[in-house]
Amino acid sequence: MKKTLIWILLTLLMTDVSAQTAKEEIGNNLRLSASSLLAYRGPQTQLTPAPEGMVPFYISHYGRHGSCYMANAVDYDYSYNVLRLAKVQGKLTQLGESVLERLGTIRDDARGRLGDLTKLGSEQHRQIAKRMFERFPEVFSNDAHVDAKSTIVIRCILSMANATQQLAMMNPHLTITQDASSHDMYYMNQNDPIFWKRESDLEKSAPYLKFCKNHDLSNLLTKRLFNDTSYVRRKMNSTRFNDHLFKAASHIQNTELRNQVTLYDVFSDKEVYQNWLRENARSYIGFAASPLNDSMQPFSQRNLLRRIIAEADSCIALPTPSASLRFGHETMVLPLVCLLDLNSYGQEIDDLEQVVRKGWHNYNIFPMAANIQFIFYRRHPGDTDIVFKVLLNEDEATLPLKTDMAPYYHWKDFREHFLSVLDTYVESQ
């Protein structure tokens, strides 16, 4: 009984620390609240040296496209049009008029560029490729083969192009192949209707709606921007207005306006955090192993994981180094991280209020240019004891496997475990 009470107290203590950490991190860097719109930060920690005598010889990678303009016009137009109409009727405060002007600047910058890669997005992939080369030069030595594939979306193709150009500049002798074809979409950007339906249905689920209502402070925002509360009640959906405005505020960091315009001053720190909490919950239900969504969403990446395993087996058999680089989307990265249970992101959490307290913070998973890298090591060609480590956004990550050399794992253990996990999924589900 005494041990049980101690365990409960320790659990509660750890829970509070995790929640406070997210609040503190976002308080210290408001941009983290952008969730999937967070501009890539780069590695946050140093790498552990390779096991003695082991040399990197193969990299398997899946990365999200870099920073881009928002893909849907409504994300630029909705809050702008609400404010413009209110101005005509004299319903804006001075701050409201300022926000309208800033939104006009943001819309002008994005005109004709919906979904396009930004200059920052191009640079992100050049820098990721540069660090990959510098960290693991043996993989890119001599005429090593780099096989690069992208989804058929332009921002992903350009992300691939920037990465491979950087590698070619650092070693002109590399053999680089590139492709972007519908032929590979079954694993590069899998479009499973059943999984997309589950993701879209979350907005109608009672637990999610209750959670959002409990963390909705949009009435505080509208009081600062509009001078007539009755007008707001009659003419507006305050929550929708808040969500679009916060999305616009979050996105600026991905463009060349990031040092010129801000909308974060419109929200209090508490409102910023509450907005993030709602989006974090949405990310969890939509793409993670949420029991509220049958805990099945990570299996949307079953084909991608099987492909990663098969290509790794093929490249391990080669005597020369090589790399498989894949460029796609956050909707692949997030469920793949959860399927792999990287850093315990595959955990099942029933209560949405516990998601952040359990350390599930979406900004650490899928910012712009998010990436997963498997780095393989061996002593020599023909070595049968292949070891590897996984990097999430270029930092070493943990797997749900036993190992005698953390953060490194034995490839045979990974294959056995995850092929078994994949075999539990029945296609008819």
XYZ file of C-alpha atoms in Angstrom:
429
model
C 0.000 0.000 0.000
C 2.811 2.383 0.924
C 4.633 1.655 -2.343
C 1.418 2.284 -4.278
C 0.935 5.699 -2.672
C 4.538 6.638 -3.383
C 4.127 5.588 -7.030
C 0.941 7.665 -7.343
C 2.656 10.712 -5.855
C 5.620 10.342 -8.178
C 3.307 9.974 -11.162
C 1.390 13.118 -10.242
C 4.639 15.000 -9.740
C 5.950 13.920 -13.144
C 2.601 14.815 -14.711
C 2.654 18.353 -13.325
C 6.266 18.831 -14.449
C 5.401 17.814 -18.033
C 2.465 20.216 -18.168
C 4.497 23.044 -16.667
C 7.305 22.359 -19.118
C 5.005 22.928 -22.118
C 3.603 26.101 -20.595
C 7.074 27.385 -19.784
C 8.496 26.462 -23.170
C 5.697 28.238 -25.009
C 5.923 31.179 -22.625
C 9.617 31.498 -23.452
C 9.059 31.012 -27.184
C 5.566 31.868 -28.411
C 6.351 30.416 -31.827
C 6.169 26.887 -30.385
C 2.414 27.370 -30.052
C 2.205 27.197 -33.843
C 2.112 23.370 -33.706
C 2.559 22.133 -37.290
C 3.159 25.723 -38.453
C 6.300 25.999 -36.337
C 9.336 26.944 -38.418
C 12.054 24.299 -38.100
C 14.452 24.941 -35.209
C 17.203 22.453 -36.013
C 18.837 20.001 -33.591
C 18.616 20.850 -29.900
C 21.158 18.349 -28.509
C 24.548 16.828 -29.298
C 24.884 13.360 -30.847
C 26.267 10.355 -28.988
C 29.513 8.985 -30.521
C 29.184 5.801 -32.561
C 29.965 2.446 -30.920
C 33.678 1.675 -31.143
C 34.710 0.391 -34.546
C 31.351 1.127 -36.160
C 31.002 3.375 -39.201
C 27.803 4.899 -40.665
C 27.034 3.487 -44.116
C 23.339 4.047 -44.818
C 20.697 6.666 -44.007
C 16.966 6.157 -44.418
C 14.977 9.379 -44.141
C 11.447 10.727 -44.368
C 11.015 14.479 -44.128
C 8.257 17.006 -44.353
C 8.513 19.843 -46.855
C 10.008 23.049 -45.530
C 8.227 26.231 -44.501
C 5.526 27.193 -46.960
C 2.621 29.548 -47.421
C -0.698 28.303 -46.087
C -2.446 26.147 -48.659
C -6.050 27.324 -48.173
C -7.236 30.815 -49.094
C -9.732 30.832 -46.220
C -6.835 30.905 -43.750
C -5.850 34.285 -45.159
C -9.311 35.615 -45.945
C -11.646 34.709 -43.087
C -10.421 36.908 -40.254
C -9.497 39.668 -42.705
C -13.019 39.769 -44.176
C -14.667 39.729 -40.729
C -12.580 42.716 -39.654
C -13.062 44.568 -42.935
C -16.852 44.305 -42.672
C -16.752 45.426 -39.049
C -14.636 48.442 -39.969
C -17.172 49.573 -42.553
C -19.778 49.547 -39.786
C -17.527 51.320 -37.304
C -17.252 48.324 -34.989
C -13.459 48.050 -34.618
C -11.248 49.289 -31.833
C -7.939 50.933 -32.648
C -6.230 47.572 -32.131
C -8.793 45.937 -34.413
C -7.960 48.392 -37.192
C -4.250 47.708 -36.700
C -4.824 43.965 -36.982
C -6.839 44.483 -40.175
C -3.954 46.441 -41.692
C -1.440 43.748 -40.734
C -3.630 40.998 -42.166
C -3.766 42.956 -45.413
C 0.039 42.925 -45.572
C 0.098 39.173 -44.906
C -2.516 38.505 -47.617
C -0.613 40.607 -50.150
C 2.579 38.678 -49.437
C 0.811 35.346 -50.007
C -1.131 36.335 -53.112
C -0.654 33.719 -55.832
C 1.540 31.578 -53.552
C -0.893 29.275 -51.727
C 1.021 26.204 -50.581
C 4.311 27.336 -52.125
C 7.659 26.706 -50.459
C 9.064 29.905 -48.955
C 12.689 31.053 -49.057
C 13.019 29.883 -45.473
C 11.673 26.464 -46.456
C 14.350 26.097 -49.120
C 17.079 27.073 -46.684
C 15.819 24.636 -44.045
C 16.355 21.668 -46.343
C 19.755 22.897 -47.465
C 20.831 23.146 -43.838
C 19.399 19.740 -42.904
C 21.263 18.147 -45.822
C 24.445 20.011 -44.889
C 24.299 18.763 -41.308
C 23.508 15.241 -42.512
C 26.627 15.306 -44.692
C 28.831 16.779 -41.960
C 27.571 14.446 -39.242
C 27.811 11.255 -41.312
C 30.386 11.954 -44.058
C 31.093 8.252 -44.654
C 27.578 7.808 -46.056
C 28.246 10.466 -48.707
C 31.781 9.506 -49.672
C 33.090 8.899 -53.198
C 30.275 8.090 -55.644
C 27.759 6.879 -53.046
C 24.203 6.542 -54.305
C 21.545 8.929 -52.984
C 18.029 7.910 -53.992
C 15.618 10.805 -53.449
C 11.850 10.596 -53.814
C 9.147 13.181 -53.306
C 5.381 13.305 -53.333
C 3.939 14.996 -56.394
C 3.300 18.254 -54.505
C 5.491 21.151 -55.672
C 6.649 22.242 -52.201
C 7.879 18.705 -51.542
C 9.626 18.452 -54.923
C 11.419 21.745 -54.292
C 12.380 20.609 -50.794
C 13.953 17.508 -52.354
C 15.713 19.628 -54.965
C 17.240 21.936 -52.362
C 18.467 19.029 -50.248
C 20.047 17.138 -53.148
C 21.627 20.299 -54.586
C 23.285 20.899 -51.234
C 24.639 17.338 -51.158
C 25.877 17.605 -54.744
C 27.661 20.843 -53.914
C 29.440 19.171 -50.996
C 30.413 16.115 -53.065
C 30.024 16.469 -56.860
C 30.854 12.770 -57.303
C 27.666 11.533 -55.636
C 25.290 9.491 -57.772
C 21.944 11.171 -57.153
C 18.611 9.979 -58.537
C 15.361 11.904 -58.028
C 11.749 11.010 -58.668
C 8.247 12.317 -57.899
C 5.523 10.025 -59.177
C 2.004 8.841 -58.382
C 3.566 5.376 -58.554
C 5.023 5.859 -55.053
C 2.118 7.640 -53.390
C 0.823 4.432 -51.791
C 3.581 4.799 -49.202
C 4.895 8.352 -49.668
C 1.530 10.047 -49.042
C -0.940 7.276 -48.355
C -4.539 8.352 -48.840
C -6.535 5.846 -46.818
C -10.206 6.965 -46.799
C -10.910 5.221 -43.490
C -8.097 7.081 -41.735
C -8.987 10.458 -43.213
C -12.614 9.914 -42.166
C -11.506 9.214 -38.610
C -9.413 12.375 -38.629
C -12.277 14.536 -39.943
C -14.807 12.994 -37.554
C -12.835 14.120 -34.525
C -14.285 17.637 -34.789
C -17.730 16.150 -34.117
C -16.673 13.982 -31.186
C -18.113 14.900 -27.794
C -14.802 14.655 -25.851
C -13.041 16.933 -28.321
C -15.866 19.475 -28.414
C -15.968 19.538 -24.615
C -12.194 19.972 -24.425
C -12.262 22.849 -26.922
C -15.098 24.566 -25.058
C -13.164 24.317 -21.798
C -10.143 25.995 -23.397
C -11.879 28.601 -25.558
C -10.968 32.193 -24.648
C -12.091 33.765 -27.920
C -14.437 36.166 -26.082
C -11.396 37.900 -24.594
C -9.925 38.409 -28.057
C -13.079 39.900 -29.576
C -13.432 42.363 -26.696
C -10.059 43.834 -27.636
C -10.743 44.065 -31.368
C -14.431 45.045 -31.508
C -16.173 47.925 -29.733
C -19.670 46.421 -29.746
C -20.299 43.125 -27.929
C -23.830 42.810 -29.301
C -22.431 43.061 -32.835
C -20.022 40.222 -32.066
C -22.845 38.048 -30.720
C -25.118 38.721 -33.697
C -22.699 38.743 -36.604
C -19.768 36.502 -35.737
C -18.573 33.049 -34.818
C -15.994 34.164 -32.266
C -14.291 30.782 -32.001
C -13.830 30.447 -35.741
C -12.574 34.027 -35.957
C -10.080 33.338 -33.171
C -8.863 30.123 -34.783
C -8.160 31.719 -38.155
C -6.487 34.754 -36.624
C -4.298 32.579 -34.414
C -3.352 30.466 -37.410
C -2.305 33.617 -39.262
C -0.287 34.704 -36.220
C 1.396 31.312 -36.047
C 2.261 31.171 -39.723
C 4.117 34.463 -40.134
C 7.339 32.883 -38.850
C 7.602 30.866 -42.075
C 7.770 33.887 -44.374
C 10.029 36.867 -45.030
C 7.608 38.956 -42.956
C 8.685 37.179 -39.762
C 10.912 40.043 -38.631
C 8.519 42.771 -39.781
C 4.996 41.783 -38.734
C 3.542 40.027 -35.694
C 0.071 39.173 -34.462
C 1.131 37.561 -31.204
C 0.657 40.882 -29.420
C -3.079 40.503 -30.029
C -3.218 37.471 -27.702
C -2.303 37.225 -24.025
C 0.191 34.520 -23.038
C -2.684 32.560 -21.506
C -4.670 32.729 -24.741
C -1.654 31.608 -26.757
C -1.254 28.573 -24.515
C -4.966 27.710 -24.575
C -4.998 27.934 -28.382
C -2.058 25.555 -28.493
C -3.732 23.132 -26.075
C -6.701 22.773 -28.401
C -4.543 22.183 -31.460
C -2.339 19.748 -29.547
C -5.435 17.726 -28.647
C -6.573 17.840 -32.251
C -3.209 16.532 -33.431
C -3.376 13.721 -30.901
C -6.888 12.528 -31.766
C -6.394 12.991 -35.496
C -3.098 11.186 -36.046
C -1.838 9.489 -32.871
C -2.876 6.347 -30.991
C -5.853 7.997 -29.328
C -8.403 5.563 -27.855
C -10.995 8.183 -28.861
C -10.120 7.312 -32.469
C -9.775 3.528 -32.063
C -6.001 3.905 -31.471
C -5.495 2.954 -35.125
C -4.352 6.182 -36.802
C -0.608 5.363 -36.685
C -1.268 2.349 -38.930
C -1.977 4.767 -41.769
C 1.818 4.607 -42.214
C 2.078 0.815 -42.402
C 3.122 0.906 -46.062
C 5.771 3.542 -45.410
C 7.277 1.584 -42.535
C 7.321 -1.649 -44.563
C 9.049 0.251 -47.354
C 11.634 1.671 -44.949
C 12.389 -1.828 -43.661
C 12.572 -3.410 -47.122
C 14.844 -0.708 -48.564
C 17.098 -0.854 -45.512
C 17.468 -4.624 -45.906
C 18.363 -4.121 -49.565
C 20.928 -1.398 -48.883
C 22.487 -3.307 -45.980
C 23.368 -6.032 -48.473
C 25.358 -3.576 -50.607
C 29.124 -3.158 -50.084
C 28.979 0.607 -50.684
C 27.306 3.422 -48.718
C 23.975 4.905 -49.782
C 21.016 6.984 -48.643
C 17.256 6.898 -49.192
C 15.727 10.358 -48.866
C 11.945 10.840 -48.965
C 10.127 14.180 -48.958
C 6.472 14.428 -48.026
C 4.080 15.788 -45.440
C 3.432 16.247 -41.731
C 0.393 13.979 -41.969
C 2.844 11.149 -42.637
C 5.544 12.183 -40.166
C 3.253 12.439 -37.132
C 1.532 9.019 -37.401
C 4.849 7.380 -38.353
C 6.438 8.767 -35.174
C 3.504 7.336 -33.217
C 3.661 3.981 -35.015
C 7.347 3.759 -34.080
C 6.523 5.023 -30.580
C 9.481 7.387 -30.813
C 10.063 9.137 -27.484
C 6.850 7.459 -26.220
C 4.683 9.435 -28.641
C 2.811 6.221 -29.428
C 1.152 6.123 -26.010
C -2.620 5.741 -25.664
C -4.231 8.460 -23.531
C -7.962 8.345 -22.796
C -8.423 11.774 -21.237
C -7.609 14.758 -23.462
C -6.787 16.808 -20.373
C -3.938 14.365 -19.726
C -2.363 14.550 -23.191
C -0.068 17.487 -22.458
C 0.574 16.266 -18.913
C 1.859 12.985 -20.346
C 4.477 14.904 -22.318
C 2.716 14.669 -25.706
C 3.690 18.019 -27.246
C 3.099 18.298 -30.984
C 5.644 21.071 -31.573
C 8.412 18.566 -30.876
C 7.154 16.207 -33.588
C 6.093 17.867 -36.817
C 7.277 21.427 -37.419
C 7.918 22.559 -40.962
C 10.763 20.406 -42.401
C 10.231 17.783 -39.662
C 12.247 14.651 -40.363
C 12.990 11.138 -39.194
C 16.449 9.722 -39.922
C 17.585 6.135 -39.432
C 21.403 6.073 -39.288
C 22.909 2.602 -39.888
C 26.353 1.439 -38.713
C 28.593 -1.582 -39.281
C 32.227 -2.537 -38.814
C 32.744 -3.590 -42.434
C 30.732 -4.744 -45.464
C 29.364 -8.166 -44.667
C 29.017 -7.418 -40.952
C 25.824 -9.131 -39.796
C 25.417 -7.182 -36.544
C 23.958 -4.002 -37.968
C 23.132 -1.290 -35.464
C 21.315 1.984 -35.958
C 19.848 4.971 -34.195
C 16.834 7.122 -34.979
C 16.867 10.903 -35.091
C 13.662 12.880 -34.732
C 14.240 16.356 -36.082
C 17.975 15.579 -35.926
C 17.973 14.704 -32.210
C 18.452 11.145 -30.943
C 15.156 9.443 -30.127
C 14.138 6.382 -28.151
C 12.358 3.269 -29.437
C 10.260 0.748 -27.468
C 13.058 -1.825 -27.708
C 15.591 -3.225 -25.290
C 19.158 -2.324 -26.149
C 22.605 -2.757 -24.663
C 23.961 0.345 -26.392
C 21.409 3.169 -26.151
C 20.720 5.304 -28.129
C 21.774 2.637 -30.646
C 19.676 -0.444 -31.397
C 20.234 -3.745 -33.198
C 18.510 -3.783 -36.588
C 17.438 -7.423 -36.211
C 15.522 -6.501 -33.039
C 13.800 -3.618 -34.813
C 12.797 -5.763 -37.797
C 11.394 -8.533 -35.635
C 9.426 -6.185 -33.395
C 7.923 -3.881 -35.995
C 7.134 -6.493 -38.625
C 5.216 -8.234 -35.851
C 3.427 -4.982 -34.997
C 2.546 -4.412 -38.655
C 1.195 -7.939 -38.946
C -1.377 -7.166 -36.258
C -3.125 -4.746 -38.616
C -5.906 -6.275 -40.673
C -6.504 -4.422 -43.943
C -10.310 -4.688 -43.667
C -10.188 -2.474 -40.589
